[in-house]
């Protein structure tokens, strides 16, 4: 189990790097950058929490928030495409 915990913690660090990357690279589309940054930060929390034996409710709650952020990103992207066309 120790190797799995370390792997999940490294995956959490990678997710945090993706979060920072999305916020920095978002350019003019700040809303999408912030949504994806939050989503990757929450995903890092899910991985860290799962590896650290957090309560299932906390882990699943964060996972639910990840999906909310991804749906929000999809809606923002769809609205931008509709405006551009």
PDB file of C-alpha atoms in Angstrom, residues 13-71:
ATOM      1  CA  UNK A  13       1.658  17.074  -7.504  1.00  0.00           C
ATOM      2  CA  UNK A  14       1.303  16.615 -11.277  1.00  0.00           C
ATOM      3  CA  UNK A  15      -2.330  17.752 -11.061  1.00  0.00           C
ATOM      4  CA  UNK A  16      -1.248  20.888  -9.198  1.00  0.00           C
ATOM      5  CA  UNK A  17       1.286  21.598 -11.950  1.00  0.00           C
ATOM      6  CA  UNK A  18      -1.491  21.233 -14.537  1.00  0.00           C
ATOM      7  CA  UNK A  19      -3.627  23.631 -12.480  1.00  0.00           C
ATOM      8  CA  UNK A  20      -0.921  26.297 -12.508  1.00  0.00           C
ATOM      9  CA  UNK A  21      -0.282  25.671 -16.204  1.00  0.00           C
ATOM     10  CA  UNK A  22      -3.966  26.153 -17.104  1.00  0.00           C
ATOM     11  CA  UNK A  23      -4.204  29.427 -15.206  1.00  0.00           C
ATOM     12  CA  UNK A  24      -0.994  30.784 -16.759  1.00  0.00           C
ATOM     13  CA  UNK A  25      -1.705  29.630 -20.338  1.00  0.00           C
ATOM     14  CA  UNK A  26      -5.366  30.633 -20.409  1.00  0.00           C
ATOM     15  CA  UNK A  27      -4.568  33.995 -22.003  1.00  0.00           C
ATOM     16  CA  UNK A  28      -7.727  35.850 -22.926  1.00  0.00           C
ATOM     17  CA  UNK A  29     -10.013  33.031 -21.775  1.00  0.00           C
ATOM     18  CA  UNK A  30      -9.523  33.498 -18.034  1.00  0.00           C
ATOM     19  CA  UNK A  31     -12.806  31.835 -17.028  1.00  0.00           C
ATOM     20  CA  UNK A  32     -11.792  28.524 -18.610  1.00  0.00           C
ATOM     21  CA  UNK A  33      -8.313  28.793 -17.132  1.00  0.00           C
ATOM     22  CA  UNK A  34      -9.663  29.360 -13.653  1.00  0.00           C
ATOM     23  CA  UNK A  35     -12.261  26.572 -13.958  1.00  0.00           C
ATOM     24  CA  UNK A  36      -9.687  24.056 -15.150  1.00  0.00           C
ATOM     25  CA  UNK A  37      -7.200  25.241 -12.534  1.00  0.00           C
ATOM     26  CA  UNK A  38      -9.782  24.608  -9.828  1.00  0.00           C
ATOM     27  CA  UNK A  39     -10.670  21.237 -11.366  1.00  0.00           C
ATOM     28  CA  UNK A  40      -7.049  20.067 -11.386  1.00  0.00           C
ATOM     29  CA  UNK A  41      -6.521  21.359  -7.834  1.00  0.00           C
ATOM     30  CA  UNK A  42      -9.565  19.412  -6.662  1.00  0.00           C
ATOM     31  CA  UNK A  43      -8.353  16.344  -8.548  1.00  0.00           C
ATOM     32  CA  UNK A  44      -5.052  16.657  -6.693  1.00  0.00           C
ATOM     33  CA  UNK A  45      -7.037  16.711  -3.455  1.00  0.00           C
ATOM     34  CA  UNK A  46      -8.920  13.593  -4.515  1.00  0.00           C
ATOM     35  CA  UNK A  47      -5.701  11.714  -5.229  1.00  0.00           C
ATOM     36  CA  UNK A  48      -3.955  12.909  -2.085  1.00  0.00           C
ATOM     37  CA  UNK A  49      -7.023  12.155   0.024  1.00  0.00           C
ATOM     38  CA  UNK A  50      -7.472   8.689  -1.447  1.00  0.00           C
ATOM     39  CA  UNK A  51      -3.817   7.906  -0.811  1.00  0.00           C
ATOM     40  CA  UNK A  52      -3.999   9.285   2.731  1.00  0.00           C
ATOM     41  CA  UNK A  53      -7.208   7.437   3.678  1.00  0.00           C
ATOM     42  CA  UNK A  54      -9.416  10.498   3.991  1.00  0.00           C
ATOM     43  CA  UNK A  55     -13.120   9.817   4.618  1.00  0.00           C
ATOM     44  CA  UNK A  56     -14.917   8.607   1.499  1.00  0.00           C
ATOM     45  CA  UNK A  57     -17.400  11.485   1.704  1.00  0.00           C
ATOM     46  CA  UNK A  58     -14.640  14.086   1.380  1.00  0.00           C
ATOM     47  CA  UNK A  59     -12.996  12.317  -1.548  1.00  0.00           C
ATOM     48  CA  UNK A  60     -16.270  11.787  -3.421  1.00  0.00           C
ATOM     49  CA  UNK A  61     -17.353  15.360  -2.673  1.00  0.00           C
ATOM     50  CA  UNK A  62     -14.187  16.722  -4.263  1.00  0.00           C
ATOM     51  CA  UNK A  63     -14.620  14.367  -7.205  1.00  0.00           C
ATOM     52  CA  UNK A  64     -18.143  15.725  -7.670  1.00  0.00           C
ATOM     53  CA  UNK A  65     -16.770  19.272  -7.686  1.00  0.00           C
ATOM     54  CA  UNK A  66     -14.253  18.230 -10.363  1.00  0.00           C
ATOM     55  CA  UNK A  67     -17.137  17.144 -12.587  1.00  0.00           C
ATOM     56  CA  UNK A  68     -18.973  20.418 -11.903  1.00  0.00           C
ATOM     57  CA  UNK A  69     -15.874  22.356 -13.023  1.00  0.00           C
ATOM     58  CA  UNK A  70     -15.518  20.222 -16.149  1.00  0.00           C
ATOM     59  CA  UNK A  71     -19.171  20.751 -17.057  1.00  0.00           C
TER      60      UNK A  71
END
